[in-house]
């Protein structure tokens, strides 16, 4: 996974190399100046090679700060972030999930993670490179001048590693509790935000405020837990590093007092060790932060890979509009089969109905046909092609799904109607022929009327008519209508059913509905009855399924009573 993170934004990596080299030279400038100063104090004269060295380092550092830093810093991090965001959004936009709350939650978390891994490019890698370069200079210098003391910084590193290792398990626990509490509070906020009208209508605002306050307090405590843990970590790191540094300086002082080391050498190796240990502390702190984001980065890569695998195994493109669709097998979710061993045949010529009690699996079938859910076993065949071999984009070029509530975009009715139209067509004539959207003629601005956000300025029936017209004008080949008449009045519902029946003359059309009025007008219906799928005309179904017959009898009785 680290290799994969490393490869992101790779084209900008060279900028980081130059940046690190310049920064490292700036650090070495401090060491050289201190060493030269100590030499001057001892001998009373400046060493010419050291002065030349200082001049070169100074020029490089100054040029870097004035010119280089603005064009070099953060470029790799931002290129990597763009790369990852691009791959991530590519995956994300293909999901088209209906669960907006869940999508928002995941999106929020994953975007946060993408932002946080910048620490790898702008801190971990530069600091690691500086550690290697300063480390080599430091070890060679110490071994050359005072070999025994090289053990002190090494002991400091081991002590730090041990301390951090002990804290690691605790850190995971604290982070996990923090994330769980964050998610819980976020979920409550989103739920209550979407359900605000219901909260007010049922006078539950106070309860909501109390629950939210409790969640906030819990979140505060978990946040404090993480902060305390981070402070403990910092204290341990400081103890190890500054302890090692202090010990090193004392050892150098004793060597100088004993006459086995001169002051200039002592200043040189002390400043090198100080620099190295300070960088090491920085590295220790940030690697810790980086490691805690790795599980989330792994999750993002899994999403991207899932998308890539789907795309690479699904490479067949439908060349022409399909004539029939056959679903044969079981549908459901990863953890649960909803309907087993069912067969549905869809073909051009008439509307195929799908009916059944609430929760019996009708929308699950629709989602499976839309390639939003895989079959749990068996397959869907489109003409002679297995649906799994098609990419979702390729399938969606031919299929349209419409649910009980369609999304309209803020703009004119015309903009919304022509949303999926990519050729020149006489759309007004088509609408007239289908007798769809004729209410528009009574609006002052007719098709120029602005619908407002999600069609807020129209009635539910008008919105649904526009959505259906939009789908039909987009000229797809397969239409799946899922309870599209459930939220609208009887007249609008009848009008829409007429249009769908007309459409089915030339398109593959399935209508999911619970309205007996609709079902009775169809030639062919699939009815979910106690986990099995019964197929036939409405009359045949009434003979085969007792519950269905009872429902029709009850309705007829009701009608009789109303007429009487
Ligand atoms: N994402 C999911 N994971 C697991 N189970 C689910 C998921 N979505 C729905 N279900 C379950 O699948 C079953 C069938 O749901 P589905 O939405 O297909 O029913 P339906 O017949 O369309 O119902 P309705 O008429 O009320 O819309 C239900 O028991 C539901 O709880």
Coordinates of C-alpha atoms and ligand atoms in Angstrom, one line a residue:
X1 CA 0.0 0.0 0.0
X2 CA 2.9 2.4 0.8
X3 CA 4.2 1.8 -2.7
X4 CA 0.8 2.8 -4.1
X5 CA 0.7 5.9 -2.0
X6 CA 4.3 6.7 -3.1
X7 CA 3.3 6.4 -6.8
X8 CA 0.4 8.9 -6.5
X9 CA 1.3 12.3 -8.1
X10 CA 4.7 10.8 -9.0
X11 CA 5.3 13.4 -11.8
X12 CA 5.8 16.1 -9.1
X13 CA 8.2 14.0 -6.9
X14 CA 11.4 15.6 -8.3
X15 CA 10.3 19.0 -6.7
X16 CA 10.3 17.4 -3.3
X17 CA 13.8 16.0 -3.9
X18 CA 15.2 19.5 -4.7
X19 CA 13.2 21.0 -1.8
X20 CA 14.7 18.4 0.6
X21 CA 18.2 19.0 -0.7
X22 CA 17.9 22.8 -0.2
X23 CA 16.4 22.4 3.2
X24 CA 19.1 20.0 4.2
X25 CA 21.8 22.4 3.1
X26 CA 20.1 25.1 5.2
X27 CA 20.3 22.8 8.2
X28 CA 24.0 22.0 7.5
X29 CA 24.6 25.7 7.3
X30 CA 23.8 26.0 11.0
X31 CA 26.2 23.1 11.8
X32 CA 29.0 24.6 9.7
X33 CA 28.5 28.1 11.2
X34 CA 28.6 26.7 14.8
X35 CA 31.7 24.6 14.0
X36 CA 33.5 27.5 12.3
X37 CA 32.6 29.8 15.2
X38 CA 34.1 27.2 17.7
X39 CA 37.2 26.9 15.5
X40 CA 37.6 30.7 15.5
X41 CA 37.2 30.8 19.3
X42 CA 40.0 28.2 19.8
X43 CA 42.5 29.2 17.2
X44 CA 41.7 32.9 16.8
X45 CA 41.4 32.6 13.0
X46 CA 38.8 31.4 10.5
X47 CA 39.2 28.3 8.5
X48 CA 39.1 29.1 4.7
X49 CA 37.4 25.8 3.5
X50 CA 34.7 26.3 6.2
X51 CA 34.1 29.9 5.1
X52 CA 33.7 28.8 1.4
X53 CA 31.4 26.0 2.6
X54 CA 29.3 28.6 4.5
X55 CA 29.1 30.9 1.5
X56 CA 27.9 28.1 -0.8
X57 CA 25.3 26.9 1.7
X58 CA 24.1 30.5 2.4
X59 CA 23.6 31.2 -1.3
X60 CA 21.7 28.0 -1.9
X61 CA 19.5 28.5 1.2
X62 CA 18.8 32.1 0.4
X63 CA 17.9 31.3 -3.3
X64 CA 15.8 28.4 -2.1
X65 CA 13.9 30.5 0.4
X66 CA 13.3 33.4 -2.0
X67 CA 12.7 31.6 -5.3
X68 CA 12.6 27.8 -4.9
X69 CA 10.2 27.3 -1.9
X70 CA 7.1 28.8 -3.5
X71 CA 7.4 26.7 -6.6
X72 CA 8.5 23.5 -4.9
X73 CA 6.7 23.0 -1.7
X74 CA 3.5 21.0 -1.4
X75 CA 3.4 20.3 -5.2
X76 CA 3.8 16.5 -4.7
X77 CA 1.1 16.5 -2.0
X78 CA -1.4 18.4 -4.0
X79 CA -0.7 16.3 -7.2
X80 CA -1.1 13.1 -5.2
X81 CA -4.3 14.4 -3.6
X82 CA -5.7 15.3 -7.0
X83 CA -4.8 11.8 -8.4
X84 CA -6.5 10.1 -5.5
X85 CA -9.6 12.4 -5.6
X86 CA -9.9 11.8 -9.3
X87 CA -9.8 8.0 -8.9
X88 CA -12.1 8.2 -5.9
X89 CA -14.7 10.4 -7.5
X90 CA -14.7 8.2 -10.6
X91 CA -15.7 5.3 -8.4
X92 CA -18.2 7.5 -6.4
X93 CA -20.1 9.0 -9.3
X94 CA -20.8 5.5 -10.7
X95 CA -22.5 4.4 -7.5
X96 CA -25.7 6.4 -7.9
X97 CA -26.9 5.0 -4.6
X98 CA -30.3 5.9 -3.4
X99 CA -29.1 6.1 0.2
X100 CA -28.1 9.8 0.3
X101 CA -27.4 9.9 4.0
X102 CA -25.0 6.9 3.8
X103 CA -23.3 8.4 0.8
X104 CA -22.8 11.8 2.5
X105 CA -21.3 10.1 5.6
X106 CA -18.8 8.0 3.5
X107 CA -18.0 10.9 1.3
X108 CA -17.3 13.2 4.3
X109 CA -15.0 10.6 5.9
X110 CA -13.1 9.6 2.8
X111 CA -12.4 13.2 1.7
X112 CA -11.0 13.9 5.2
X113 CA -8.7 10.9 4.8
X114 CA -7.5 12.1 1.3
X115 CA -6.7 15.4 2.9
X116 CA -4.8 13.9 5.8
X117 CA -2.4 11.7 3.8
X118 CA -0.8 14.9 2.5
X119 CA 1.4 14.4 5.6
X120 CA 3.1 11.5 3.8
X121 CA 4.3 13.8 1.0
X122 CA 5.0 17.0 2.7
X123 CA 6.5 15.7 6.0
X124 CA 7.2 11.9 6.2
X125 CA 9.2 11.7 2.9
X126 CA 11.1 15.0 3.3
X127 CA 12.0 14.2 6.9
X128 CA 13.0 10.6 6.1
X129 CA 15.4 11.8 3.4
X130 CA 16.8 14.5 5.7
X131 CA 17.3 11.8 8.4
X132 CA 19.2 9.6 6.0
X133 CA 21.4 12.4 4.8
X134 CA 22.1 14.0 8.2
X135 CA 22.4 10.4 9.6
X136 CA 25.2 9.4 7.2
X137 CA 27.1 12.7 7.9
X138 CA 26.5 12.3 11.6
X139 CA 27.6 8.6 11.9
X140 CA 30.7 9.1 9.7
X141 CA 31.7 12.2 11.6
X142 CA 31.2 10.7 15.1
X143 CA 32.9 7.4 14.1
X144 CA 35.8 9.4 12.8
X145 CA 36.1 11.8 15.8
X146 CA 34.7 10.1 18.9
X147 CA 33.4 6.5 18.0
X148 CA 32.0 5.5 21.4
X149 CA 29.4 8.3 21.7
X150 CA 27.6 7.1 18.6
X151 CA 25.8 4.6 20.9
X152 CA 23.9 7.4 22.7
X153 CA 21.7 8.6 19.9
X154 CA 21.2 4.9 18.9
X155 CA 20.0 4.1 22.4
X156 CA 17.7 7.1 22.3
X157 CA 16.1 5.7 19.1
X158 CA 15.6 2.3 20.7
X159 CA 14.0 3.8 23.8
X160 CA 11.7 5.8 21.6
X161 CA 10.7 2.9 19.4
X162 CA 9.9 0.8 22.6
X163 CA 7.8 3.6 24.1
X164 CA 5.8 4.2 21.0
X165 CA 5.2 0.5 20.5
X166 CA 3.8 0.2 24.0
X167 CA 1.4 3.1 23.2
X168 CA 0.4 1.8 19.8
X169 CA -2.4 -0.5 21.0
X170 CA -3.8 2.1 23.3
X171 CA -3.8 4.6 20.4
X172 CA -5.8 2.3 18.1
X173 CA -8.4 1.9 20.8
X174 CA -8.7 5.7 21.5
X175 CA -8.9 6.5 17.7
X176 CA -11.5 3.9 17.2
X177 CA -13.7 5.2 20.0
X178 CA -13.2 8.7 18.7
X179 CA -14.3 7.8 15.1
X180 CA -17.3 5.7 16.4
X181 CA -18.5 8.7 18.4
X182 CA -17.9 11.1 15.5
X183 CA -19.9 8.8 13.2
X184 CA -22.7 8.5 15.7
X185 CA -23.1 12.2 16.2
X186 CA -22.8 12.9 12.4
X187 CA -25.5 10.2 11.7
X188 CA -27.8 11.7 14.3
X189 CA -27.3 15.2 12.9
X190 CA -28.0 14.1 9.3
X191 CA -31.1 12.1 10.3
X192 CA -32.5 14.9 12.3
X193 CA -31.6 17.4 9.7
X194 CA -33.5 15.5 7.0
X195 CA -36.3 14.9 9.5
X196 CA -36.5 18.4 10.8
X197 CA -40.1 19.0 9.8
X198 CA -41.2 15.8 11.5
X199 CA -39.3 16.8 14.7
X200 CA -41.2 20.1 14.8
X201 CA -44.5 18.5 13.8
X202 CA -44.3 16.0 16.7
X203 CA -42.8 18.5 19.1
X204 CA -39.7 16.5 19.6
X205 CA -37.2 19.4 19.3
X206 CA -36.4 19.2 23.1
X207 CA -35.7 15.5 23.0
X208 CA -33.6 16.1 19.9
X209 CA -31.6 18.8 21.6
X210 CA -31.1 16.6 24.7
X211 CA -29.9 13.6 22.6
X212 CA -27.7 15.8 20.5
X213 CA -26.1 17.4 23.6
X214 CA -25.5 13.9 25.0
X215 CA -23.8 12.8 21.8
X216 CA -21.7 16.0 21.7
X217 CA -20.6 15.4 25.3
X218 CA -19.6 11.9 24.4
X219 CA -17.7 13.2 21.3
X220 CA -16.0 15.8 23.5
X221 CA -14.8 13.1 25.9
X222 CA -13.5 10.9 23.1
X223 CA -11.7 13.8 21.5
X224 CA -10.1 14.6 24.9
X225 CA -9.1 11.0 25.2
X226 CA -7.3 11.2 21.8
X227 CA -5.7 14.6 22.8
X228 CA -4.5 13.2 26.2
X229 CA -3.1 10.2 24.4
X230 CA -1.3 12.4 21.9
X231 CA 0.2 14.5 24.8
X232 CA 1.4 11.3 26.5
X233 CA 3.0 10.2 23.2
X234 CA 4.7 13.5 22.9
X235 CA 6.0 13.4 26.5
X236 CA 7.5 10.0 25.9
X237 CA 9.1 11.0 22.7
X238 CA 10.5 14.2 24.3
X239 CA 11.8 12.2 27.3
X240 CA 13.7 9.8 25.1
X241 CA 15.0 12.3 22.6
X242 CA 15.9 15.2 24.9
X243 CA 17.2 12.6 27.4
X244 CA 19.5 11.1 24.8
X245 CA 20.6 14.6 23.7
X246 CA 21.3 15.8 27.2
X247 CA 23.3 12.6 27.9
X248 CA 25.2 13.1 24.6
X249 CA 26.1 16.7 25.5
X250 CA 27.3 15.7 29.0
X251 CA 29.4 12.9 27.4
X252 CA 31.0 15.4 25.0
X253 CA 31.6 17.9 27.9
X254 CA 33.3 15.2 29.9
X255 CA 35.4 14.2 26.9
X256 CA 36.4 17.8 26.4
X257 CA 37.3 18.1 30.1
X258 CA 39.4 15.0 29.9
X259 CA 41.2 16.4 26.9
X260 CA 40.2 13.5 24.6
X261 CA 38.1 15.8 22.4
X262 CA 38.6 19.4 21.3
X263 CA 35.8 22.0 21.5
X264 CA 35.4 22.4 17.7
X265 CA 34.8 18.6 17.2
X266 CA 32.5 18.5 20.2
X267 CA 30.4 21.4 18.8
X268 CA 30.3 19.8 15.3
X269 CA 29.1 16.4 16.5
X270 CA 26.7 17.8 19.1
X271 CA 25.0 20.1 16.6
X272 CA 24.8 17.2 14.1
X273 CA 23.3 14.9 16.7
X274 CA 20.9 17.6 17.9
X275 CA 19.7 18.2 14.3
X276 CA 19.2 14.6 13.7
X277 CA 17.3 13.9 16.9
X278 CA 15.0 16.9 16.3
X279 CA 14.2 15.6 12.8
X280 CA 13.7 12.1 14.3
X281 CA 11.2 13.5 16.8
X282 CA 9.3 15.2 14.0
X283 CA 9.4 11.9 12.0
X284 CA 8.2 9.9 15.0
X285 CA 5.2 12.2 15.6
X286 CA 4.1 12.4 12.0
X287 CA 4.6 8.7 11.2
X288 CA 2.2 8.0 14.0
X289 CA -0.4 10.3 12.5
X290 CA 0.2 8.8 9.1
X291 CA -0.1 5.2 10.4
X292 CA -3.4 6.0 12.0
X293 CA -4.8 7.0 8.6
X294 CA -3.6 3.9 6.8
X295 CA -6.7 1.7 7.5
X296 CA -8.9 4.5 6.0
X297 CA -6.6 4.8 3.0
X298 CA -6.8 1.1 2.5
X299 CA -10.6 1.4 2.5
X300 CA -10.4 4.1 -0.3
X301 CA -8.0 1.9 -2.4
X302 CA -10.5 -1.0 -1.9
X303 CA -13.3 1.1 -3.3
X304 CA -11.2 2.2 -6.3
X305 CA -10.0 -1.3 -6.9
X306 CA -13.6 -2.6 -6.7
X307 CA -14.5 -0.1 -9.5
X308 CA -11.5 -1.1 -11.6
X309 CA -12.2 -4.8 -11.3
X310 CA -15.8 -4.2 -12.2
X311 CA -14.7 -2.3 -15.2
X312 CA -12.0 -4.6 -16.4
X313 CA -14.1 -7.8 -16.1
X314 CA -17.0 -6.0 -17.7
X315 CA -15.7 -4.9 -21.0
X316 CA -18.4 -5.9 -23.6
X317 CA -20.4 -3.0 -25.1
X318 CA -23.9 -3.4 -26.3
X319 CA -23.9 -2.6 -30.0
X320 CA -27.6 -2.2 -30.6
X321 CA -30.7 -1.7 -28.6
X322 CA -31.7 -4.9 -26.7
X323 CA -34.9 -6.7 -27.6
X324 CA -35.4 -8.8 -24.5
X325 CA -34.1 -9.1 -20.9
X326 CA -34.2 -12.3 -18.8
X327 CA -33.5 -12.5 -15.1
X328 CA -32.9 -16.0 -13.9
X329 CA -31.7 -16.8 -10.4
X330 CA -31.7 -15.3 -6.9
X331 CA -31.7 -11.6 -5.8
X332 CA -30.8 -10.1 -2.5
X333 CA -27.9 -8.5 -0.5
X334 CA -24.5 -9.8 0.5
X335 CA -25.8 -10.9 3.8
X336 CA -29.3 -12.0 2.8
X337 CA -31.2 -13.6 -0.1
X338 CA -34.5 -11.9 -0.7
X339 CA -36.0 -14.0 -3.6
X340 CA -34.6 -17.3 -4.7
X341 CA -34.7 -19.0 -8.1
X342 CA -37.0 -16.6 -9.8
X343 CA -37.4 -16.0 -13.5
X344 CA -38.6 -12.7 -15.1
X345 CA -38.9 -12.3 -18.9
X346 CA -39.1 -8.7 -20.3
X347 CA -39.7 -8.0 -23.9
X348 CA -41.1 -5.4 -26.3
X349 CA -44.9 -5.3 -26.8
X350 CA -46.6 -4.9 -23.5
X351 CA -46.1 -3.6 -20.0
X352 CA -44.9 -6.3 -17.6
X353 CA -46.2 -5.7 -14.0
X354 CA -44.4 -6.5 -10.8
X355 CA -46.5 -6.5 -7.7
X356 CA -46.4 -7.8 -4.1
X357 CA -46.6 -6.7 -0.5
X358 CA -44.3 -4.1 1.0
X359 CA -40.8 -5.4 1.7
X360 CA -41.3 -8.5 -0.6
X361 CA -38.3 -7.5 -2.9
X362 CA -39.8 -5.6 -5.8
X363 CA -37.2 -2.7 -5.5
X364 CA -34.5 -5.3 -5.0
X365 CA -35.4 -6.8 -8.4
X366 CA -35.4 -3.3 -9.9
X367 CA -31.9 -2.5 -8.5
X368 CA -30.6 -5.8 -9.7
X369 CA -31.9 -5.1 -13.2
X370 CA -30.3 -1.7 -13.0
X371 CA -26.9 -3.4 -12.2
X372 CA -26.8 -1.6 -8.9
X373 CA -26.9 -4.9 -7.1
X374 CA -25.2 -8.1 -8.3
X375 CA -27.4 -11.3 -8.5
X376 CA -26.7 -13.5 -5.5
X377 CA -26.8 -16.4 -8.0
X378 CA -27.8 -16.9 -11.6
X379 CA -27.7 -14.2 -14.2
X380 CA -29.4 -11.5 -16.2
X381 CA -29.3 -11.9 -20.0
X382 CA -29.7 -8.9 -22.3
X383 CA -30.4 -10.4 -25.8
X384 CA -27.6 -12.9 -25.7
X385 CA -25.2 -11.0 -23.5
X386 CA -24.7 -11.6 -19.7
X387 CA -25.3 -8.3 -17.9
X388 CA -22.2 -8.8 -15.8
X389 CA -20.1 -8.5 -19.0
X390 CA -21.4 -5.0 -19.5
X391 CA -20.1 -1.9 -17.8
X392 CA -22.7 0.0 -15.9
X393 CA -22.3 3.0 -18.3
X394 CA -22.9 0.8 -21.2
X395 CA -26.1 -0.7 -19.7
X396 CA -27.3 2.7 -18.6
X397 CA -27.2 4.0 -22.1
X398 CA -30.2 1.8 -22.8
X399 CA -32.0 1.6 -19.5
X400 CA -34.0 4.2 -17.5
X401 CA -35.2 3.8 -13.9
X402 CA -37.9 6.0 -12.4
X403 CA -38.9 5.8 -8.7
X404 CA -41.8 7.4 -6.8
X405 CA -39.9 10.6 -6.3
X406 CA -37.9 11.9 -9.2
X407 CA -35.2 14.6 -9.0
X408 CA -35.8 17.7 -11.1
X409 CA -33.1 20.3 -11.5
X410 CA -33.5 24.0 -10.9
X411 CA -34.0 25.5 -14.3
X412 CA -36.9 25.7 -16.8
X413 CA -39.3 22.9 -17.6
X414 CA -37.7 22.7 -21.1
X415 CA -34.2 22.3 -19.5
X416 CA -35.5 19.4 -17.4
X417 CA -37.3 17.7 -20.3
X418 CA -34.3 17.8 -22.6
X419 CA -31.8 16.7 -20.0
X420 CA -31.2 13.3 -21.7
X421 CA -31.8 14.4 -25.3
X422 CA -28.7 14.5 -27.4
X423 CA -30.2 14.8 -30.9
X424 CA -32.5 17.2 -32.7
X425 CA -36.1 16.1 -32.1
X426 CA -39.5 17.6 -32.3
X427 CA -40.1 17.0 -28.6
X428 CA -43.1 19.3 -28.3
X429 CA -45.0 17.2 -30.9
X430 CA -44.0 14.0 -29.1
X431 CA -45.3 15.3 -25.8
X432 CA -48.6 16.3 -27.5
X433 CA -49.0 12.9 -29.1
X434 CA -48.5 11.2 -25.7
X435 CA -50.7 13.8 -24.1
X436 CA -48.0 14.4 -21.5
X437 CA -47.2 17.6 -19.7
X438 CA -50.1 19.4 -21.3
X439 CA -50.6 21.4 -18.0
X440 CA -47.6 23.5 -19.2
X441 CA -49.9 25.2 -21.8
X442 CA -51.7 26.9 -18.8
X443 CA -48.6 28.3 -17.3
X444 CA -47.7 31.9 -18.1
X445 CA -44.2 31.1 -19.2
X446 CA -45.1 27.7 -20.6
X447 CA -41.9 25.5 -21.1
X448 CA -39.8 28.4 -19.9
X449 CA -41.3 28.2 -16.4
X450 CA -38.6 27.8 -13.8
X451 CA -39.4 24.7 -11.6
X452 CA -37.3 25.7 -8.5
X453 CA -35.1 23.5 -6.5
X454 CA -36.2 19.9 -7.1
X455 CA -39.3 21.1 -8.8
X456 CA -40.6 22.8 -5.7
X457 CA -42.9 25.1 -7.7
X458 CA -44.8 22.2 -9.3
X459 CA -47.3 19.7 -7.9
X460 CA -46.1 16.1 -7.3
X461 CA -48.2 14.9 -10.3
X462 CA -46.7 17.6 -12.6
X463 CA -43.2 16.8 -11.4
X464 CA -43.8 13.1 -12.1
X465 CA -45.1 13.9 -15.6
X466 CA -42.0 15.9 -16.4
X467 CA -39.8 13.1 -15.1
X468 CA -41.6 10.5 -17.2
X469 CA -41.5 12.7 -20.2
X470 CA -37.8 13.3 -19.6
X471 CA -37.2 9.6 -19.6
X472 CA -39.2 8.9 -22.7
X473 CA -37.6 11.8 -24.6
X474 CA -34.2 10.4 -23.7
X475 CA -35.3 7.5 -26.0
X476 CA -34.0 4.5 -23.9
X477 CA -34.8 0.9 -24.8
X478 CA -35.6 -0.5 -21.3
X479 CA -37.8 1.3 -18.8
X480 CA -38.3 0.3 -15.2
X481 CA -41.0 2.3 -13.4
X482 CA -41.0 1.7 -9.7
X483 CA -44.2 2.9 -7.9
X484 CA -44.2 6.1 -10.0
X485 CA -47.9 6.7 -9.3
X486 CA -47.9 6.1 -5.6
X487 CA -47.6 9.8 -4.6
X488 CA -50.0 11.4 -7.1
X489 CA -53.7 11.8 -7.7
X490 CA -55.9 9.2 -9.5
X491 CA -56.3 11.3 -12.7
X492 CA -52.6 11.9 -13.1
X493 CA -51.9 8.2 -12.3
X494 CA -54.4 7.0 -15.1
X495 CA -52.9 9.4 -17.5
X496 CA -49.4 8.1 -16.8
X497 CA -50.4 4.5 -17.1
X498 CA -51.9 5.3 -20.6
X499 CA -48.5 6.7 -21.6
X500 CA -46.6 3.7 -20.3
X501 CA -48.8 1.3 -22.2
X502 CA -48.3 3.3 -25.3
X503 CA -44.5 3.3 -24.7
X504 CA -44.4 -0.5 -24.2
X505 CA -45.4 -0.9 -27.9
X506 CA -41.8 -0.2 -28.9
X507 CA -39.8 -0.5 -25.6
X508 CA -39.1 -3.1 -22.9
X509 CA -41.2 -1.8 -20.0
X510 CA -41.7 -3.0 -16.4
X511 CA -44.0 -1.4 -14.0
X512 CA -43.7 -2.0 -10.3
X513 CA -46.9 -1.1 -8.6
X514 CA -49.2 -1.9 -5.7
X515 CA -52.3 -0.2 -7.3
X516 CA -54.9 -2.8 -8.2
X517 CA -56.3 -0.3 -10.6
X518 CA -53.0 -0.5 -12.5
X519 CA -52.5 -4.2 -12.2
X520 CA -55.9 -5.1 -13.6
X521 CA -55.1 -3.2 -16.8
X522 CA -51.9 -5.2 -17.5
X523 CA -51.6 -8.3 -19.8
X524 CA -48.8 -9.9 -17.8
X525 CA -47.9 -9.6 -14.1
X526 CA -45.3 -11.1 -11.8
X527 CA -46.6 -11.3 -8.2
X528 CA -44.4 -11.9 -5.2
X529 CA -46.3 -14.2 -2.9
X530 CA -44.6 -15.6 0.2
X531 CA -41.1 -15.5 -1.2
X532 CA -42.1 -17.0 -4.6
X533 CA -42.8 -15.3 -7.9
X534 CA -46.2 -16.2 -9.5
X535 CA -46.7 -15.2 -13.1
X536 CA -49.8 -14.7 -15.3
X537 CA -52.6 -12.4 -16.4
X538 CA -54.4 -10.6 -13.5
X539 CA -57.3 -13.2 -13.9
X540 CA -54.9 -16.1 -13.8
X541 CA -53.2 -14.7 -10.7
X542 CA -56.5 -14.3 -8.9
X543 CA -57.1 -18.0 -9.5
X544 CA -53.6 -19.0 -8.3
X545 CA -53.0 -16.7 -5.4
X546 CA -55.7 -16.6 -2.7
X547 CA -54.5 -13.3 -1.1
X548 CA -54.7 -11.6 -4.5
X549 CA -58.2 -12.9 -5.1
X550 CA -59.3 -11.6 -1.7
X551 CA -57.8 -8.2 -2.4
X552 CA -59.7 -7.9 -5.7
X553 CA -63.0 -9.1 -4.1
X554 CA -62.6 -6.6 -1.3
X555 CA -61.9 -3.8 -3.8
X556 CA -64.9 -4.8 -5.9
X557 CA -67.1 -4.9 -2.9
X558 CA -65.9 -1.4 -1.9
X559 CA -66.7 -0.1 -5.3
X560 CA -70.1 -1.6 -5.3
X561 CA -70.8 0.0 -1.9
X562 CA -69.6 3.4 -3.1
X563 CA -71.8 3.2 -6.3
X564 CA -74.8 2.1 -4.3
Ligands
LIG1 N1 -29.3 -2.5 1.5 C1 -30.0 -3.5 2.1 N2 -29.4 -4.5 2.7 C2 -30.1 -5.6 3.3 N3 -31.4 -5.7 3.1 C3 -32.1 -4.7 2.5 C4 -31.5 -3.6 1.9 N4 -32.4 -2.8 1.3 C5 -33.6 -3.5 1.5 N5 -33.4 -4.6 2.2 C6 -34.4 -5.6 2.6 O1 -34.9 -6.3 1.4 C7 -36.3 -6.6 1.6 C8 -36.9 -6.2 0.3 O2 -36.9 -4.8 0.2 P1 -37.4 -4.0 -1.1 O3 -37.2 -2.6 -1.0 O4 -37.0 -4.7 -2.3 O5 -39.0 -4.3 -1.0 P2 -40.2 -3.7 -1.8 O6 -41.0 -4.9 -2.2 O7 -39.7 -2.9 -2.9 O8 -41.0 -2.9 -0.7 P3 -41.9 -1.5 -0.9 O9 -43.1 -2.0 -1.7 O10 -42.2 -1.2 0.5 O11 -41.0 -0.5 -1.6 C9 -36.8 -5.9 2.8 O12 -37.0 -6.8 3.8 C10 -35.7 -4.9 3.1 O13 -35.6 -4.8 4.5

